[in-house]
Steps between C-alpha positions, in 0.01 A plus 500: 500500500484129415765273643804495275584157362853371486692575182560131433424372154127444447417189303152441368389226266345560160147434624540755781637759258209440260248539784667820623508648150130419452419668832710806410359512146840500330733260318730288723814686389367826647489359855754612757537572870377816672793722599346554844373165623606244240147398399466356150329762280499658154839666509609527135338615177279793411347687795664269756585616852797451732281461812186296565172672595556447873849651497383791283218583742749493790744722311225750408395519864842622618 
């Protein structure tokens, strides 16, 4: 499983959030942190997931 990040507040600037939302293919307000590793991903909105693809593949392999 990926290394768990600290639970400190994550601060990203507007440009970083816009780039992440473009990469994820969603609006910026649907971004959130993966429940497993803390990676920024599409967390909210329609058909969103709680875990990123890496964490999901690890969880399915259990």
